């Protein structure tokens, strides 16, 4: 029965998150909040809502491994999403059509991932006002990085304006606000259900919370990102496809910081298994591959078959998943 409830919760989460993303896009357009950076943050936040509820509910049931595994596993799975669609739509060469601003997003994501790995390795016990020192450092880097990204995004506004325009929506602002609110409530409920049923599955199967959080729940809560990427590629908006996923990975680090705030007084990173170090390392390696995919067209000496980097990324993902499972 618990497996049925998990699948049902995952299905409803996907449907609601897709609606949430759609209405978020309408709100950003009709409230003059458009633009590359704002659009990416808006969509990233919308599709990352399942991760928010899942991680916070995991804290509520005192399962920090599930909370951390969900966040890091989602980041790992999000990069798999990019690579998988790049392979499937390889003739479109989505990385070739992406804006340079995505490169800076990858850099920030790599820095944050590296800091998470260091925190997982050192497990510093220090806290300030009940918040881990490692989380405060992550927050400072996140805020500073987003500020620099906003400055970079403003300098590429002309480039964004020249991109293919999306069809104008007929959804009213009132309907978008109402729909967004309803979808958000649904996400809050189903995201919590994912955590509770996932925790029970971890006990029943003996797989452990770290693996279930890093793979099963993380994959389920990342499905909205997958749908968003697919829609963006179909619309030939490759910046939105890549930017939404990279933005979600940044937002997920913010979720990890929030989970630490609610977990107190001890640090959440200090309470989890060392297996999460594998997930962090794998995410960093996959980010390097994505970075290469974005910049290689400017590096004539380092050209390879277009599909090769994404194929390597997929292979590394499954190898890392195996290592997490057998750890």
mmCIF file of C-alpha atoms in Angstrom:
data_model
loop_
_atom_site.group_PDB
_atom_site.id
_atom_site.type_symbol
_atom_site.label_atom_id
_atom_site.label_comp_id
_atom_site.label_asym_id
_atom_site.label_seq_id
_atom_site.Cartn_x
_atom_site.Cartn_y
_atom_site.Cartn_z
ATOM 1 C CA UNK A 1 0.000 0.000 0.000
ATOM 2 C CA UNK A 2 2.853 2.380 0.849
ATOM 3 C CA UNK A 3 4.297 1.936 -2.643
ATOM 4 C CA UNK A 4 0.933 2.818 -4.209
ATOM 5 C CA UNK A 5 0.691 5.948 -2.063
ATOM 6 C CA UNK A 6 4.249 6.934 -3.022
ATOM 7 C CA UNK A 7 3.528 6.569 -6.750
ATOM 8 C CA UNK A 8 0.223 8.441 -6.372
ATOM 9 C CA UNK A 9 1.919 11.281 -4.474
ATOM 10 C CA UNK A 10 4.694 11.469 -7.080
ATOM 11 C CA UNK A 11 2.161 11.597 -9.931
ATOM 12 C CA UNK A 12 0.098 14.363 -8.335
ATOM 13 C CA UNK A 13 3.298 16.259 -7.490
ATOM 14 C CA UNK A 14 4.364 16.233 -11.132
ATOM 15 C CA UNK A 15 0.966 17.410 -12.403
ATOM 16 C CA UNK A 16 0.699 20.158 -9.792
ATOM 17 C CA UNK A 17 4.289 21.310 -10.292
ATOM 18 C CA UNK A 18 3.783 21.563 -14.050
ATOM 19 C CA UNK A 19 0.716 23.748 -13.439
ATOM 20 C CA UNK A 20 2.733 25.733 -10.922
ATOM 21 C CA UNK A 21 5.464 26.347 -13.486
ATOM 22 C CA UNK A 22 2.935 27.402 -16.114
ATOM 23 C CA UNK A 23 1.242 29.920 -13.840
ATOM 24 C CA UNK A 24 4.608 31.170 -12.571
ATOM 25 C CA UNK A 25 5.597 31.930 -16.152
ATOM 26 C CA UNK A 26 2.348 33.863 -16.671
ATOM 27 C CA UNK A 27 2.874 35.842 -13.457
ATOM 28 C CA UNK A 28 6.433 36.769 -14.414
ATOM 29 C CA UNK A 29 5.181 37.984 -17.806
ATOM 30 C CA UNK A 30 2.086 39.896 -16.706
ATOM 31 C CA UNK A 31 3.693 41.518 -13.642
ATOM 32 C CA UNK A 32 6.741 42.780 -15.576
ATOM 33 C CA UNK A 33 9.027 40.349 -13.755
ATOM 34 C CA UNK A 34 10.407 38.868 -16.955
ATOM 35 C CA UNK A 35 14.037 38.684 -18.001
ATOM 36 C CA UNK A 36 16.558 35.869 -18.065
ATOM 37 C CA UNK A 37 17.556 35.892 -14.390
ATOM 38 C CA UNK A 38 14.135 36.627 -12.852
ATOM 39 C CA UNK A 39 12.437 34.095 -15.123
ATOM 40 C CA UNK A 40 14.949 31.428 -14.234
ATOM 41 C CA UNK A 41 14.628 32.061 -10.493
ATOM 42 C CA UNK A 42 10.812 32.105 -10.692
ATOM 43 C CA UNK A 43 10.624 28.837 -12.616
ATOM 44 C CA UNK A 44 13.385 27.229 -10.553
ATOM 45 C CA UNK A 45 11.610 28.103 -7.325
ATOM 46 C CA UNK A 46 8.299 26.769 -8.628
ATOM 47 C CA UNK A 47 9.657 23.422 -9.798
ATOM 48 C CA UNK A 48 11.748 23.058 -6.615
ATOM 49 C CA UNK A 49 8.743 23.313 -4.307
ATOM 50 C CA UNK A 50 8.511 19.493 -3.973
ATOM 51 C CA UNK A 51 12.090 19.481 -2.659
ATOM 52 C CA UNK A 52 11.132 22.135 -0.093
ATOM 53 C CA UNK A 53 8.226 20.195 1.377
ATOM 54 C CA UNK A 54 10.027 16.852 1.132
ATOM 55 C CA UNK A 55 13.135 18.040 2.974
ATOM 56 C CA UNK A 56 11.226 19.955 5.665
ATOM 57 C CA UNK A 57 8.902 17.005 6.258
ATOM 58 C CA UNK A 58 11.946 14.739 6.532
ATOM 59 C CA UNK A 59 13.196 17.054 9.285
ATOM 60 C CA UNK A 60 9.785 16.809 10.948
ATOM 61 C CA UNK A 61 10.073 13.010 11.130
ATOM 62 C CA UNK A 62 13.694 13.334 12.341
ATOM 63 C CA UNK A 63 15.286 11.852 9.228
ATOM 64 C CA UNK A 64 18.141 14.224 8.276
ATOM 65 C CA UNK A 65 19.632 11.710 5.830
ATOM 66 C CA UNK A 66 16.424 11.788 3.808
ATOM 67 C CA UNK A 67 16.405 15.599 3.815
ATOM 68 C CA UNK A 68 20.014 15.993 2.678
ATOM 69 C CA UNK A 69 19.822 13.055 0.274
ATOM 70 C CA UNK A 70 16.736 14.553 -1.360
ATOM 71 C CA UNK A 71 18.470 17.887 -2.031
ATOM 72 C CA UNK A 72 21.798 16.519 -3.254
ATOM 73 C CA UNK A 73 20.136 13.687 -5.151
ATOM 74 C CA UNK A 74 17.829 16.136 -6.913
ATOM 75 C CA UNK A 75 20.819 18.202 -8.046
ATOM 76 C CA UNK A 76 22.446 15.058 -9.399
ATOM 77 C CA UNK A 77 19.252 13.963 -11.151
ATOM 78 C CA UNK A 78 18.689 17.439 -12.630
ATOM 79 C CA UNK A 79 22.009 17.223 -14.467
ATOM 80 C CA UNK A 80 20.974 13.793 -15.746
ATOM 81 C CA UNK A 81 17.833 15.458 -17.129
ATOM 82 C CA UNK A 82 19.889 17.922 -19.175
ATOM 83 C CA UNK A 83 22.153 15.199 -20.552
ATOM 84 C CA UNK A 84 19.300 12.812 -21.369
ATOM 85 C CA UNK A 85 17.324 15.402 -23.331
ATOM 86 C CA UNK A 86 20.516 16.592 -25.028
ATOM 87 C CA UNK A 87 21.121 13.049 -26.259
ATOM 88 C CA UNK A 88 17.517 12.565 -27.359
ATOM 89 C CA UNK A 89 17.400 15.932 -29.156
ATOM 90 C CA UNK A 90 21.071 15.819 -30.195
ATOM 91 C CA UNK A 91 20.303 17.213 -33.666
ATOM 92 C CA UNK A 92 19.072 20.427 -32.010
ATOM 93 C CA UNK A 93 22.407 20.834 -30.141
ATOM 94 C CA UNK A 94 20.813 22.609 -27.196
ATOM 95 C CA UNK A 95 24.137 23.459 -25.514
ATOM 96 C CA UNK A 96 25.343 25.247 -28.634
ATOM 97 C CA UNK A 97 22.338 27.567 -28.542
ATOM 98 C CA UNK A 98 22.643 28.398 -24.840
ATOM 99 C CA UNK A 99 23.604 31.836 -23.528
ATOM 100 C CA UNK A 100 26.994 32.508 -21.937
ATOM 101 C CA UNK A 101 25.202 33.506 -18.729
ATOM 102 C CA UNK A 102 24.522 29.820 -18.045
ATOM 103 C CA UNK A 103 28.271 29.286 -17.673
ATOM 104 C CA UNK A 104 28.359 31.576 -14.634
ATOM 105 C CA UNK A 105 25.405 29.718 -13.132
ATOM 106 C CA UNK A 106 27.382 26.476 -13.460
ATOM 107 C CA UNK A 107 30.395 28.099 -11.781
ATOM 108 C CA UNK A 108 28.281 29.171 -8.808
ATOM 109 C CA UNK A 109 26.698 25.727 -8.586
ATOM 110 C CA UNK A 110 30.124 24.069 -8.594
ATOM 111 C CA UNK A 111 31.392 26.378 -5.842
ATOM 112 C CA UNK A 112 28.362 25.694 -3.646
ATOM 113 C CA UNK A 113 28.632 21.939 -4.268
ATOM 114 C CA UNK A 114 32.323 21.996 -3.339
ATOM 115 C CA UNK A 115 31.518 23.830 -0.104
ATOM 116 C CA UNK A 116 28.827 21.250 0.711
ATOM 117 C CA UNK A 117 31.372 18.458 0.156
ATOM 118 C CA UNK A 118 33.865 20.183 2.469
ATOM 119 C CA UNK A 119 31.144 20.605 5.095
ATOM 120 C CA UNK A 120 30.191 16.922 4.823
ATOM 121 C CA UNK A 121 33.839 15.935 5.218
ATOM 122 C CA UNK A 122 34.736 18.227 8.134
ATOM 123 C CA UNK A 123 31.344 18.126 9.906
ATOM 124 C CA UNK A 124 32.013 21.331 11.824
ATOM 125 C CA UNK A 125 30.023 21.426 15.105
ATOM 126 C CA UNK A 126 29.976 25.231 15.316
ATOM 127 C CA UNK A 127 26.652 27.061 15.268
ATOM 128 C CA UNK A 128 25.536 30.685 15.447
ATOM 129 C CA UNK A 129 22.032 31.266 16.833
ATOM 130 C CA UNK A 130 21.299 27.580 16.247
ATOM 131 C CA UNK A 131 22.371 27.696 12.586
ATOM 132 C CA UNK A 132 25.429 25.776 11.430
ATOM 133 C CA UNK A 133 28.499 27.808 10.483
ATOM 134 C CA UNK A 134 28.707 25.804 7.260
ATOM 135 C CA UNK A 135 25.142 26.807 6.351
ATOM 136 C CA UNK A 136 25.894 30.477 7.014
ATOM 137 C CA UNK A 137 28.932 30.284 4.721
ATOM 138 C CA UNK A 138 26.783 28.643 2.038
ATOM 139 C CA UNK A 139 24.175 31.383 2.435
ATOM 140 C CA UNK A 140 26.784 34.144 2.099
ATOM 141 C CA UNK A 141 28.226 32.574 -1.057
ATOM 142 C CA UNK A 142 24.734 32.014 -2.474
ATOM 143 C CA UNK A 143 23.649 35.627 -1.917
ATOM 144 C CA UNK A 144 26.925 37.019 -3.246
ATOM 145 C CA UNK A 145 26.845 34.714 -6.242
ATOM 146 C CA UNK A 146 23.255 35.586 -7.117
ATOM 147 C CA UNK A 147 24.110 39.283 -6.917
ATOM 148 C CA UNK A 148 26.966 38.818 -9.388
ATOM 149 C CA UNK A 149 24.721 36.720 -11.637
ATOM 150 C CA UNK A 150 22.116 39.492 -11.652
ATOM 151 C CA UNK A 151 24.776 41.989 -12.739
ATOM 152 C CA UNK A 152 25.896 39.641 -15.496
ATOM 153 C CA UNK A 153 22.310 39.005 -16.598
ATOM 154 C CA UNK A 154 21.615 42.721 -16.981
ATOM 155 C CA UNK A 155 24.590 43.026 -19.333
ATOM 156 C CA UNK A 156 23.174 40.296 -21.594
ATOM 157 C CA UNK A 157 19.637 41.729 -21.809
ATOM 158 C CA UNK A 158 20.052 42.625 -25.481
ATOM 159 C CA UNK A 159 21.026 39.050 -26.269
ATOM 160 C CA UNK A 160 17.927 37.709 -24.513
ATOM 161 C CA UNK A 161 15.689 40.138 -26.375
ATOM 162 C CA UNK A 162 16.851 38.696 -29.677
ATOM 163 C CA UNK A 163 15.781 35.167 -28.745
ATOM 164 C CA UNK A 164 12.703 33.551 -30.214
ATOM 165 C CA UNK A 165 9.610 34.884 -28.473
ATOM 166 C CA UNK A 166 7.221 32.428 -26.877
ATOM 167 C CA UNK A 167 3.540 32.440 -27.863
ATOM 168 C CA UNK A 168 1.601 34.974 -25.780
ATOM 169 C CA UNK A 169 -0.596 33.343 -23.166
ATOM 170 C CA UNK A 170 -4.339 33.942 -22.873
ATOM 171 C CA UNK A 171 -4.411 33.167 -19.138
ATOM 172 C CA UNK A 172 -5.531 36.169 -17.065
ATOM 173 C CA UNK A 173 -3.497 37.487 -14.141
ATOM 174 C CA UNK A 174 -6.292 36.640 -11.675
ATOM 175 C CA UNK A 175 -6.509 33.063 -12.931
ATOM 176 C CA UNK A 176 -2.730 32.724 -12.778
ATOM 177 C CA UNK A 177 -2.606 33.910 -9.154
ATOM 178 C CA UNK A 178 -5.450 31.584 -8.125
ATOM 179 C CA UNK A 179 -4.006 28.627 -10.020
ATOM 180 C CA UNK A 180 -0.553 29.241 -8.586
ATOM 181 C CA UNK A 181 -1.919 29.287 -5.042
ATOM 182 C CA UNK A 182 -3.933 26.078 -5.488
ATOM 183 C CA UNK A 183 -1.011 24.261 -7.113
ATOM 184 C CA UNK A 184 1.286 25.404 -4.294
ATOM 185 C CA UNK A 185 -1.058 23.980 -1.637
ATOM 186 C CA UNK A 186 -1.239 20.670 -3.520
ATOM 187 C CA UNK A 187 2.561 20.566 -3.708
ATOM 188 C CA UNK A 188 2.841 21.185 0.034
ATOM 189 C CA UNK A 189 0.566 18.198 0.723
ATOM 190 C CA UNK A 190 1.985 15.743 -1.812
ATOM 191 C CA UNK A 191 5.574 16.744 -1.049
ATOM 192 C CA UNK A 192 4.980 15.839 2.579
ATOM 193 C CA UNK A 193 3.410 12.545 1.509
ATOM 194 C CA UNK A 194 6.518 11.734 -0.543
ATOM 195 C CA UNK A 195 8.731 12.143 2.529
ATOM 196 C CA UNK A 196 6.556 10.049 4.837
ATOM 197 C CA UNK A 197 6.018 7.190 2.369
ATOM 198 C CA UNK A 198 9.659 7.354 1.257
ATOM 199 C CA UNK A 199 10.793 6.980 4.853
ATOM 200 C CA UNK A 200 8.592 3.889 5.233
ATOM 201 C CA UNK A 201 9.927 2.440 1.960
ATOM 202 C CA UNK A 202 13.473 2.894 3.286
ATOM 203 C CA UNK A 203 12.551 0.806 6.349
ATOM 204 C CA UNK A 204 10.569 -1.865 4.452
ATOM 205 C CA UNK A 205 13.159 -2.455 1.717
ATOM 206 C CA UNK A 206 16.242 -2.013 3.882
ATOM 207 C CA UNK A 207 17.739 0.296 1.246
ATOM 208 C CA UNK A 208 18.413 3.031 3.784
ATOM 209 C CA UNK A 209 17.320 6.649 3.882
ATOM 210 C CA UNK A 210 20.456 7.918 2.152
ATOM 211 C CA UNK A 211 19.839 5.871 -1.003
ATOM 212 C CA UNK A 212 16.070 6.411 -1.028
ATOM 213 C CA UNK A 213 16.559 10.158 -0.558
ATOM 214 C CA UNK A 214 19.305 10.423 -3.158
ATOM 215 C CA UNK A 215 17.573 8.337 -5.801
ATOM 216 C CA UNK A 216 13.898 7.474 -5.386
ATOM 217 C CA UNK A 217 12.481 10.654 -3.847
ATOM 218 C CA UNK A 218 15.022 12.907 -5.563
ATOM 219 C CA UNK A 219 14.003 11.538 -8.965
ATOM 220 C CA UNK A 220 10.310 11.984 -8.179
ATOM 221 C CA UNK A 221 10.661 15.586 -7.012
ATOM 222 C CA UNK A 222 12.824 16.405 -10.056
ATOM 223 C CA UNK A 223 10.161 15.288 -12.539
ATOM 224 C CA UNK A 224 8.688 18.835 -12.757
ATOM 225 C CA UNK A 225 12.109 20.066 -13.920
ATOM 226 C CA UNK A 226 12.131 17.331 -16.554
ATOM 227 C CA UNK A 227 8.740 18.397 -17.902
ATOM 228 C CA UNK A 228 9.796 22.066 -17.893
ATOM 229 C CA UNK A 229 12.955 21.247 -19.861
ATOM 230 C CA UNK A 230 10.982 19.209 -22.392
ATOM 231 C CA UNK A 231 8.486 22.035 -22.952
ATOM 232 C CA UNK A 232 11.281 24.606 -23.317
ATOM 233 C CA UNK A 233 13.135 22.463 -25.861
ATOM 234 C CA UNK A 234 9.954 21.949 -27.859
ATOM 235 C CA UNK A 235 9.606 25.744 -27.943
ATOM 236 C CA UNK A 236 13.278 26.004 -28.979
ATOM 237 C CA UNK A 237 13.993 28.111 -25.906
ATOM 238 C CA UNK A 238 17.254 26.399 -24.974
ATOM 239 C CA UNK A 239 18.246 29.081 -22.478
ATOM 240 C CA UNK A 240 15.087 28.395 -20.491
ATOM 241 C CA UNK A 241 15.663 24.633 -20.711
ATOM 242 C CA UNK A 242 19.195 24.767 -19.345
ATOM 243 C CA UNK A 243 18.729 27.803 -17.100
ATOM 244 C CA UNK A 244 15.705 26.398 -15.265
ATOM 245 C CA UNK A 245 17.567 23.241 -14.257
ATOM 246 C CA UNK A 246 20.765 25.047 -13.262
ATOM 247 C CA UNK A 247 18.659 27.562 -11.333
ATOM 248 C CA UNK A 248 16.860 24.738 -9.536
ATOM 249 C CA UNK A 249 20.209 23.329 -8.420
ATOM 250 C CA UNK A 250 21.113 26.678 -6.874
ATOM 251 C CA UNK A 251 17.708 26.932 -5.197
ATOM 252 C CA UNK A 252 18.123 23.423 -3.767
ATOM 253 C CA UNK A 253 21.216 24.558 -1.860
ATOM 254 C CA UNK A 254 19.010 27.225 -0.308
ATOM 255 C CA UNK A 255 16.635 24.424 0.739
ATOM 256 C CA UNK A 256 19.548 22.635 2.426
ATOM 257 C CA UNK A 257 20.304 25.808 4.390
ATOM 258 C CA UNK A 258 16.639 26.100 5.390
ATOM 259 C CA UNK A 259 16.587 22.465 6.501
ATOM 260 C CA UNK A 260 19.527 23.191 8.802
ATOM 261 C CA UNK A 261 17.644 26.121 10.345
ATOM 262 C CA UNK A 262 14.677 23.891 11.202
ATOM 263 C CA UNK A 263 16.844 20.939 12.280
ATOM 264 C CA UNK A 264 18.727 22.823 15.063
ATOM 265 C CA UNK A 265 20.234 23.094 17.538
ATOM 266 C CA UNK A 266 22.820 20.731 15.991
ATOM 267 C CA UNK A 267 23.943 21.085 12.370
ATOM 268 C CA UNK A 268 22.107 18.882 9.891
ATOM 269 C CA UNK A 269 25.266 18.177 7.872
ATOM 270 C CA UNK A 270 26.971 16.908 11.014
ATOM 271 C CA UNK A 271 24.147 14.418 11.595
ATOM 272 C CA UNK A 272 24.101 12.665 8.207
ATOM 273 C CA UNK A 273 25.885 9.686 6.670
ATOM 274 C CA UNK A 274 29.195 10.042 4.832
ATOM 275 C CA UNK A 275 27.559 8.493 1.755
ATOM 276 C CA UNK A 276 26.333 11.966 0.797
ATOM 277 C CA UNK A 277 29.936 12.874 0.037
ATOM 278 C CA UNK A 278 29.680 10.575 -2.992
ATOM 279 C CA UNK A 279 26.599 12.440 -4.205
ATOM 280 C CA UNK A 280 28.348 15.795 -3.778
ATOM 281 C CA UNK A 281 31.463 14.624 -5.639
ATOM 282 C CA UNK A 282 29.351 13.147 -8.439
ATOM 283 C CA UNK A 283 27.375 16.400 -8.772
ATOM 284 C CA UNK A 284 30.633 18.357 -9.006
ATOM 285 C CA UNK A 285 31.988 16.025 -11.707
ATOM 286 C CA UNK A 286 28.739 16.183 -13.686
ATOM 287 C CA UNK A 287 28.820 19.979 -13.418
ATOM 288 C CA UNK A 288 32.283 19.993 -14.983
ATOM 289 C CA UNK A 289 30.895 17.993 -17.910
ATOM 290 C CA UNK A 290 27.996 20.445 -18.310
ATOM 291 C CA UNK A 291 30.470 23.337 -18.170
ATOM 292 C CA UNK A 292 32.547 21.740 -20.921
ATOM 293 C CA UNK A 293 29.399 21.203 -22.999
ATOM 294 C CA UNK A 294 28.649 24.934 -22.754
ATOM 295 C CA UNK A 295 32.131 26.293 -23.556
ATOM 296 C CA UNK A 296 33.643 23.694 -25.906
ATOM 297 C CA UNK A 297 32.395 25.461 -29.041
ATOM 298 C CA UNK A 298 34.880 28.225 -28.209
ATOM 299 C CA UNK A 299 37.711 25.706 -27.724
ATOM 300 C CA UNK A 300 38.665 24.344 -31.183
ATOM 301 C CA UNK A 301 41.463 22.193 -29.747
ATOM 302 C CA UNK A 302 39.089 20.324 -27.452
ATOM 303 C CA UNK A 303 36.315 19.370 -29.854
ATOM 304 C CA UNK A 304 34.649 15.946 -29.560
ATOM 305 C CA UNK A 305 31.589 14.271 -31.039
ATOM 306 C CA UNK A 306 28.629 16.398 -29.895
ATOM 307 C CA UNK A 307 26.872 13.553 -28.077
ATOM 308 C CA UNK A 308 29.933 12.306 -26.167
ATOM 309 C CA UNK A 309 29.903 14.646 -23.101
ATOM 310 C CA UNK A 310 26.234 13.949 -22.371
ATOM 311 C CA UNK A 311 26.807 10.208 -22.798
ATOM 312 C CA UNK A 312 29.679 10.373 -20.305
ATOM 313 C CA UNK A 313 27.485 12.355 -17.905
ATOM 314 C CA UNK A 314 24.770 9.683 -18.003
ATOM 315 C CA UNK A 315 27.362 6.959 -17.383
ATOM 316 C CA UNK A 316 28.853 8.819 -14.404
ATOM 317 C CA UNK A 317 25.367 9.299 -12.955
ATOM 318 C CA UNK A 318 24.617 5.571 -12.918
ATOM 319 C CA UNK A 319 28.066 4.693 -11.576
ATOM 320 C CA UNK A 320 27.614 7.151 -8.709
ATOM 321 C CA UNK A 321 24.113 5.788 -8.011
ATOM 322 C CA UNK A 322 25.610 2.296 -7.762
ATOM 323 C CA UNK A 323 28.268 3.548 -5.342
ATOM 324 C CA UNK A 324 25.608 5.212 -3.185
ATOM 325 C CA UNK A 325 23.561 1.991 -3.178
ATOM 326 C CA UNK A 326 26.525 -0.219 -2.209
ATOM 327 C CA UNK A 327 28.091 2.175 0.320
#
